[in-house]
């Protein structure tokens, strides 16, 4: 049986560097300025992107904290044109059902400023579809199910870090969640313990792309200091 680690195996904290107070403020401010320039885009250039950049960004996402450090994520990076075509076709079937029947009037109303519809050409245009799966459990060496904890929370954090890493690298992305998403497990041949959570569409924005005129809430609206 694999021996699990215990508190006796603790290591000193390395790599952490305390910044002088002024440097801390400057860094926090400039990171905010960087994040202010992040926008979701829905039109992508077909220009290829160096796969190494995607690998590095996924490695950054893989540094996310997770329940019991179980790292319950799998990033399936799709660049194959035929797979992208299949994903687009299946996603558009679900999206048509969403826009024509499933969505409530209230839901369609809040979506109106985004100008979305059932057509998803970005699923074929963008060089990469990073399909993010949750690993709900794993099988140990004896085939016994080991449950994972806080799975969606953990995978959500990793996705946030991936979005940030892609933006920092100068790429655009879109969080896309056609619903339901079972077709992704089927098309990509993923095992039963995995559930698709999101498609992160990644690449260069199409030249001249327009984005909706959206506001972000202010600090006072999103935070309380007690
Ligand atoms: N999945 C649909 C609808 C949609 C829903 C939400 I909430 C969004 O923020 C954006 C879109 C689509 O992708 O069009």
mmCIF file of C-alpha atoms and ligand atoms in Angstrom:
data_model
loop_
_atom_site.group_PDB
_atom_site.id
_atom_site.type_symbol
_atom_site.label_atom_id
_atom_site.label_comp_id
_atom_site.label_asym_id
_atom_site.label_seq_id
_atom_site.Cartn_x
_atom_site.Cartn_y
_atom_site.Cartn_z
ATOM 1 C CA UNK A 1 0.000 0.000 0.000
ATOM 2 C CA UNK A 2 1.181 3.509 -0.775
ATOM 3 C CA UNK A 3 2.334 5.264 2.410
ATOM 4 C CA UNK A 4 0.659 8.629 2.741
ATOM 5 C CA UNK A 5 2.604 11.579 4.031
ATOM 6 C CA UNK A 6 2.054 13.070 7.486
ATOM 7 C CA UNK A 7 2.861 16.246 9.376
ATOM 8 C CA UNK A 8 6.296 14.793 10.131
ATOM 9 C CA UNK A 9 7.096 15.269 6.451
ATOM 10 C CA UNK A 10 6.573 19.067 6.558
ATOM 11 C CA UNK A 11 9.189 21.116 4.693
ATOM 12 C CA UNK A 12 10.298 24.694 5.285
ATOM 13 C CA UNK A 13 8.395 27.310 3.267
ATOM 14 C CA UNK A 14 10.652 28.240 0.387
ATOM 15 C CA UNK A 15 10.052 30.633 -2.469
ATOM 16 C CA UNK A 16 7.875 33.013 -0.446
ATOM 17 C CA UNK A 17 9.270 36.510 -0.614
ATOM 18 C CA UNK A 18 7.950 39.356 1.526
ATOM 19 C CA UNK A 19 7.872 42.609 -0.441
ATOM 20 C CA UNK A 20 8.593 46.029 1.028
ATOM 21 C CA UNK A 21 5.290 47.863 1.667
ATOM 22 C CA UNK A 22 5.663 50.244 -1.299
ATOM 23 C CA UNK A 23 6.581 47.447 -3.705
ATOM 24 C CA UNK A 24 3.573 45.485 -2.467
ATOM 25 C CA UNK A 25 1.266 48.391 -3.285
ATOM 26 C CA UNK A 26 2.831 48.942 -6.702
ATOM 27 C CA UNK A 27 2.561 45.271 -7.561
ATOM 28 C CA UNK A 28 -1.067 45.076 -6.390
ATOM 29 C CA UNK A 29 -1.938 48.200 -8.389
ATOM 30 C CA UNK A 30 -0.229 47.064 -11.576
ATOM 31 C CA UNK A 31 -1.848 43.634 -11.348
ATOM 32 C CA UNK A 32 -5.224 45.330 -11.066
ATOM 33 C CA UNK A 33 -4.428 47.388 -14.181
ATOM 34 C CA UNK A 34 -3.530 44.181 -16.022
ATOM 35 C CA UNK A 35 -6.781 42.505 -14.957
ATOM 36 C CA UNK A 36 -8.810 45.567 -15.992
ATOM 37 C CA UNK A 37 -7.785 44.832 -19.566
ATOM 38 C CA UNK A 38 -9.192 41.283 -19.465
ATOM 39 C CA UNK A 39 -12.311 40.839 -21.556
ATOM 40 C CA UNK A 40 -14.158 37.780 -22.716
ATOM 41 C CA UNK A 41 -14.272 37.699 -26.493
ATOM 42 C CA UNK A 42 -16.592 35.683 -28.697
ATOM 43 C CA UNK A 43 -14.776 36.040 -32.021
ATOM 44 C CA UNK A 44 -11.391 34.426 -32.420
ATOM 45 C CA UNK A 45 -8.712 34.621 -35.077
ATOM 46 C CA UNK A 46 -7.723 31.315 -36.674
ATOM 47 C CA UNK A 47 -4.070 32.241 -36.125
ATOM 48 C CA UNK A 48 -2.196 29.435 -34.411
ATOM 49 C CA UNK A 49 -0.828 29.852 -30.888
ATOM 50 C CA UNK A 50 2.391 28.259 -29.647
ATOM 51 C CA UNK A 51 1.355 25.130 -27.763
ATOM 52 C CA UNK A 52 4.143 25.750 -25.232
ATOM 53 C CA UNK A 53 2.301 28.880 -24.015
ATOM 54 C CA UNK A 54 -0.837 26.819 -23.389
ATOM 55 C CA UNK A 55 1.229 24.179 -21.561
ATOM 56 C CA UNK A 56 2.784 26.828 -19.300
ATOM 57 C CA UNK A 57 -0.603 28.415 -18.539
ATOM 58 C CA UNK A 58 -2.077 25.015 -17.654
ATOM 59 C CA UNK A 59 0.909 24.333 -15.410
ATOM 60 C CA UNK A 60 0.163 27.650 -13.661
ATOM 61 C CA UNK A 61 -3.488 26.592 -13.233
ATOM 62 C CA UNK A 62 -2.292 23.286 -11.823
ATOM 63 C CA UNK A 63 -0.705 25.220 -8.927
ATOM 64 C CA UNK A 64 -4.200 26.050 -7.618
ATOM 65 C CA UNK A 65 -5.172 24.963 -4.118
ATOM 66 C CA UNK A 66 -7.656 22.073 -4.016
ATOM 67 C CA UNK A 67 -9.603 20.056 -1.474
ATOM 68 C CA UNK A 68 -7.073 17.775 0.291
ATOM 69 C CA UNK A 69 -4.660 18.611 -2.556
ATOM 70 C CA UNK A 70 -6.512 16.056 -4.690
ATOM 71 C CA UNK A 71 -6.136 18.269 -7.779
ATOM 72 C CA UNK A 72 -9.429 17.014 -9.220
ATOM 73 C CA UNK A 73 -9.017 18.594 -12.653
ATOM 74 C CA UNK A 74 -8.177 17.440 -16.142
ATOM 75 C CA UNK A 75 -7.504 19.893 -18.954
ATOM 76 C CA UNK A 76 -8.203 18.342 -22.344
ATOM 77 C CA UNK A 77 -6.632 20.585 -24.965
ATOM 78 C CA UNK A 78 -8.348 20.254 -28.321
ATOM 79 C CA UNK A 79 -6.722 21.677 -31.450
ATOM 80 C CA UNK A 80 -7.714 18.924 -33.909
ATOM 81 C CA UNK A 81 -10.044 20.430 -36.531
ATOM 82 C CA UNK A 82 -12.331 17.397 -36.736
ATOM 83 C CA UNK A 83 -12.796 17.230 -32.951
ATOM 84 C CA UNK A 84 -13.503 20.954 -32.850
ATOM 85 C CA UNK A 85 -16.085 20.516 -35.608
ATOM 86 C CA UNK A 86 -17.812 17.733 -33.656
ATOM 87 C CA UNK A 87 -17.792 19.814 -30.482
ATOM 88 C CA UNK A 88 -19.259 22.809 -32.287
ATOM 89 C CA UNK A 89 -21.968 20.711 -33.890
ATOM 90 C CA UNK A 90 -22.991 19.072 -30.592
ATOM 91 C CA UNK A 91 -22.788 22.360 -28.656
ATOM 92 C CA UNK A 92 -24.992 24.135 -31.195
ATOM 93 C CA UNK A 93 -27.658 21.427 -30.860
ATOM 94 C CA UNK A 94 -27.829 22.149 -27.107
ATOM 95 C CA UNK A 95 -27.623 25.902 -27.617
ATOM 96 C CA UNK A 96 -30.495 25.907 -30.117
ATOM 97 C CA UNK A 97 -32.626 24.029 -27.606
ATOM 98 C CA UNK A 98 -31.558 26.550 -24.956
ATOM 99 C CA UNK A 99 -32.382 29.673 -26.957
ATOM 100 C CA UNK A 100 -35.550 28.276 -28.529
ATOM 101 C CA UNK A 101 -37.103 26.358 -25.598
ATOM 102 C CA UNK A 102 -35.160 25.840 -22.404
ATOM 103 C CA UNK A 103 -34.177 29.373 -21.370
ATOM 104 C CA UNK A 104 -36.711 31.358 -19.361
ATOM 105 C CA UNK A 105 -37.644 34.852 -20.565
ATOM 106 C CA UNK A 106 -35.840 36.217 -17.534
ATOM 107 C CA UNK A 107 -32.647 34.384 -18.480
ATOM 108 C CA UNK A 108 -32.843 35.603 -22.081
ATOM 109 C CA UNK A 109 -33.398 39.120 -20.769
ATOM 110 C CA UNK A 110 -30.163 39.155 -18.695
ATOM 111 C CA UNK A 111 -28.257 37.664 -21.627
ATOM 112 C CA UNK A 112 -29.455 40.330 -24.061
ATOM 113 C CA UNK A 113 -26.540 42.789 -23.446
ATOM 114 C CA UNK A 114 -24.081 40.022 -24.374
ATOM 115 C CA UNK A 115 -25.712 39.542 -27.766
ATOM 116 C CA UNK A 116 -25.183 35.781 -27.701
ATOM 117 C CA UNK A 117 -27.094 33.282 -29.822
ATOM 118 C CA UNK A 118 -26.936 29.591 -30.729
ATOM 119 C CA UNK A 119 -24.199 30.044 -33.368
ATOM 120 C CA UNK A 120 -20.776 29.170 -31.963
ATOM 121 C CA UNK A 121 -18.211 29.629 -34.775
ATOM 122 C CA UNK A 122 -15.506 30.327 -32.172
ATOM 123 C CA UNK A 123 -15.541 26.625 -31.332
ATOM 124 C CA UNK A 124 -13.908 26.002 -34.726
ATOM 125 C CA UNK A 125 -12.024 29.269 -35.229
ATOM 126 C CA UNK A 126 -10.055 29.394 -31.983
ATOM 127 C CA UNK A 127 -6.829 27.382 -32.089
ATOM 128 C CA UNK A 128 -7.505 25.776 -28.704
ATOM 129 C CA UNK A 129 -10.541 24.547 -26.827
ATOM 130 C CA UNK A 130 -9.386 23.709 -23.318
ATOM 131 C CA UNK A 131 -12.107 21.417 -22.054
ATOM 132 C CA UNK A 132 -11.964 21.363 -18.274
ATOM 133 C CA UNK A 133 -13.198 18.219 -16.552
ATOM 134 C CA UNK A 134 -13.858 17.589 -12.852
ATOM 135 C CA UNK A 135 -12.487 14.304 -11.533
ATOM 136 C CA UNK A 136 -15.191 13.347 -9.067
ATOM 137 C CA UNK A 137 -13.248 10.399 -7.699
ATOM 138 C CA UNK A 138 -10.196 8.338 -8.545
ATOM 139 C CA UNK A 139 -9.559 4.627 -8.433
ATOM 140 C CA UNK A 140 -6.724 3.437 -6.209
ATOM 141 C CA UNK A 141 -4.332 0.664 -7.153
ATOM 142 C CA UNK A 142 -6.928 -1.945 -6.027
ATOM 143 C CA UNK A 143 -9.681 -0.357 -8.078
ATOM 144 C CA UNK A 144 -11.346 1.137 -4.976
ATOM 145 C CA UNK A 145 -13.127 4.473 -5.444
ATOM 146 C CA UNK A 146 -11.475 7.338 -3.571
ATOM 147 C CA UNK A 147 -13.883 10.253 -3.324
ATOM 148 C CA UNK A 148 -12.650 13.756 -4.127
ATOM 149 C CA UNK A 149 -13.776 16.697 -1.986
ATOM 150 C CA UNK A 150 -14.770 20.254 -2.934
ATOM 151 C CA UNK A 151 -14.411 19.295 -6.564
ATOM 152 C CA UNK A 152 -16.247 22.128 -8.337
ATOM 153 C CA UNK A 153 -14.825 24.699 -5.938
ATOM 154 C CA UNK A 154 -11.274 23.461 -6.611
ATOM 155 C CA UNK A 155 -11.715 23.242 -10.370
ATOM 156 C CA UNK A 156 -13.311 26.708 -10.383
ATOM 157 C CA UNK A 157 -10.228 28.142 -8.679
ATOM 158 C CA UNK A 158 -7.939 26.438 -11.203
ATOM 159 C CA UNK A 159 -10.014 27.804 -14.077
ATOM 160 C CA UNK A 160 -9.714 31.309 -12.617
ATOM 161 C CA UNK A 161 -5.965 30.914 -12.497
ATOM 162 C CA UNK A 162 -5.915 29.590 -16.063
ATOM 163 C CA UNK A 163 -7.929 32.581 -17.312
ATOM 164 C CA UNK A 164 -5.494 34.898 -15.518
ATOM 165 C CA UNK A 165 -2.448 33.061 -16.900
ATOM 166 C CA UNK A 166 -3.798 33.219 -20.468
ATOM 167 C CA UNK A 167 -4.536 36.923 -20.155
ATOM 168 C CA UNK A 168 -1.089 37.553 -18.675
ATOM 169 C CA UNK A 169 0.419 35.738 -21.676
ATOM 170 C CA UNK A 170 -1.446 38.042 -24.072
ATOM 171 C CA UNK A 171 -4.147 35.594 -25.144
ATOM 172 C CA UNK A 172 -7.892 36.020 -25.059
ATOM 173 C CA UNK A 173 -10.331 33.441 -23.785
ATOM 174 C CA UNK A 174 -14.000 32.742 -23.353
ATOM 175 C CA UNK A 175 -15.651 30.651 -20.663
ATOM 176 C CA UNK A 176 -18.217 28.660 -22.566
ATOM 177 C CA UNK A 177 -20.722 26.329 -20.912
ATOM 178 C CA UNK A 178 -23.129 24.707 -23.328
ATOM 179 C CA UNK A 179 -25.603 22.848 -21.186
ATOM 180 C CA UNK A 180 -25.907 19.906 -20.756
ATOM 181 C CA UNK A 181 -22.301 18.994 -21.536
ATOM 182 C CA UNK A 182 -22.259 15.169 -21.531
ATOM 183 C CA UNK A 183 -21.400 15.234 -25.226
ATOM 184 C CA UNK A 184 -17.890 16.409 -24.323
ATOM 185 C CA UNK A 185 -17.118 13.249 -22.371
ATOM 186 C CA UNK A 186 -18.391 11.171 -25.290
ATOM 187 C CA UNK A 187 -16.589 13.040 -28.080
ATOM 188 C CA UNK A 188 -13.339 13.220 -26.113
ATOM 189 C CA UNK A 189 -13.555 9.630 -24.814
ATOM 190 C CA UNK A 190 -13.219 10.579 -21.149
ATOM 191 C CA UNK A 191 -13.822 8.063 -18.340
ATOM 192 C CA UNK A 192 -16.899 7.827 -16.070
ATOM 193 C CA UNK A 193 -15.239 9.605 -13.141
ATOM 194 C CA UNK A 194 -14.944 12.835 -15.135
ATOM 195 C CA UNK A 195 -17.614 15.486 -15.755
ATOM 196 C CA UNK A 196 -17.065 18.431 -18.084
ATOM 197 C CA UNK A 197 -17.370 21.767 -16.281
ATOM 198 C CA UNK A 198 -16.423 24.259 -18.971
ATOM 199 C CA UNK A 199 -14.865 24.873 -22.343
ATOM 200 C CA UNK A 200 -12.212 27.556 -22.167
ATOM 201 C CA UNK A 201 -11.885 28.859 -25.719
ATOM 202 C CA UNK A 202 -8.399 30.318 -26.156
ATOM 203 C CA UNK A 203 -6.524 32.192 -28.860
ATOM 204 C CA UNK A 204 -6.060 35.629 -30.401
ATOM 205 C CA UNK A 205 -9.119 37.847 -30.655
ATOM 206 C CA UNK A 206 -10.351 38.332 -34.211
ATOM 207 C CA UNK A 207 -9.064 41.670 -35.636
ATOM 208 C CA UNK A 208 -11.557 44.446 -34.981
ATOM 209 C CA UNK A 209 -13.610 42.361 -32.532
ATOM 210 C CA UNK A 210 -16.288 44.263 -30.610
ATOM 211 C CA UNK A 211 -17.191 43.540 -26.985
ATOM 212 C CA UNK A 212 -20.317 44.455 -25.023
ATOM 213 C CA UNK A 213 -20.337 47.693 -23.025
ATOM 214 C CA UNK A 214 -20.313 46.151 -19.547
ATOM 215 C CA UNK A 215 -19.483 47.636 -16.159
ATOM 216 C CA UNK A 216 -17.780 45.874 -13.301
ATOM 217 C CA UNK A 217 -19.026 46.491 -9.768
ATOM 218 C CA UNK A 218 -17.000 48.880 -7.622
ATOM 219 C CA UNK A 219 -15.007 47.859 -4.555
ATOM 220 C CA UNK A 220 -17.805 49.169 -2.319
ATOM 221 C CA UNK A 221 -20.299 46.989 -4.117
ATOM 222 C CA UNK A 222 -18.284 43.782 -3.900
ATOM 223 C CA UNK A 223 -16.468 44.072 -0.570
ATOM 224 C CA UNK A 224 -17.132 44.889 3.066
ATOM 225 C CA UNK A 225 -14.396 45.594 5.541
ATOM 226 C CA UNK A 226 -15.661 44.914 9.062
HETATM 227 N N1 LIG B 1 -24.636 28.822 -22.922
HETATM 228 C C1 LIG B 1 -25.307 29.839 -23.699
HETATM 229 C C2 LIG B 1 -25.998 30.858 -22.889
HETATM 230 C C3 LIG B 1 -25.190 31.714 -22.013
HETATM 231 C C4 LIG B 1 -25.458 31.717 -20.660
HETATM 232 C C5 LIG B 1 -24.789 32.547 -19.825
HETATM 233 I I1 LIG B 1 -25.303 32.600 -17.857
HETATM 234 C C6 LIG B 1 -23.781 33.400 -20.319
HETATM 235 O O1 LIG B 1 -23.094 34.252 -19.456
HETATM 236 C C7 LIG B 1 -23.516 33.429 -21.664
HETATM 237 C C8 LIG B 1 -24.227 32.572 -22.501
HETATM 238 C C9 LIG B 1 -24.339 30.462 -24.727
HETATM 239 O O2 LIG B 1 -23.129 30.215 -24.643
HETATM 240 O O3 LIG B 1 -24.778 31.178 -25.609
#
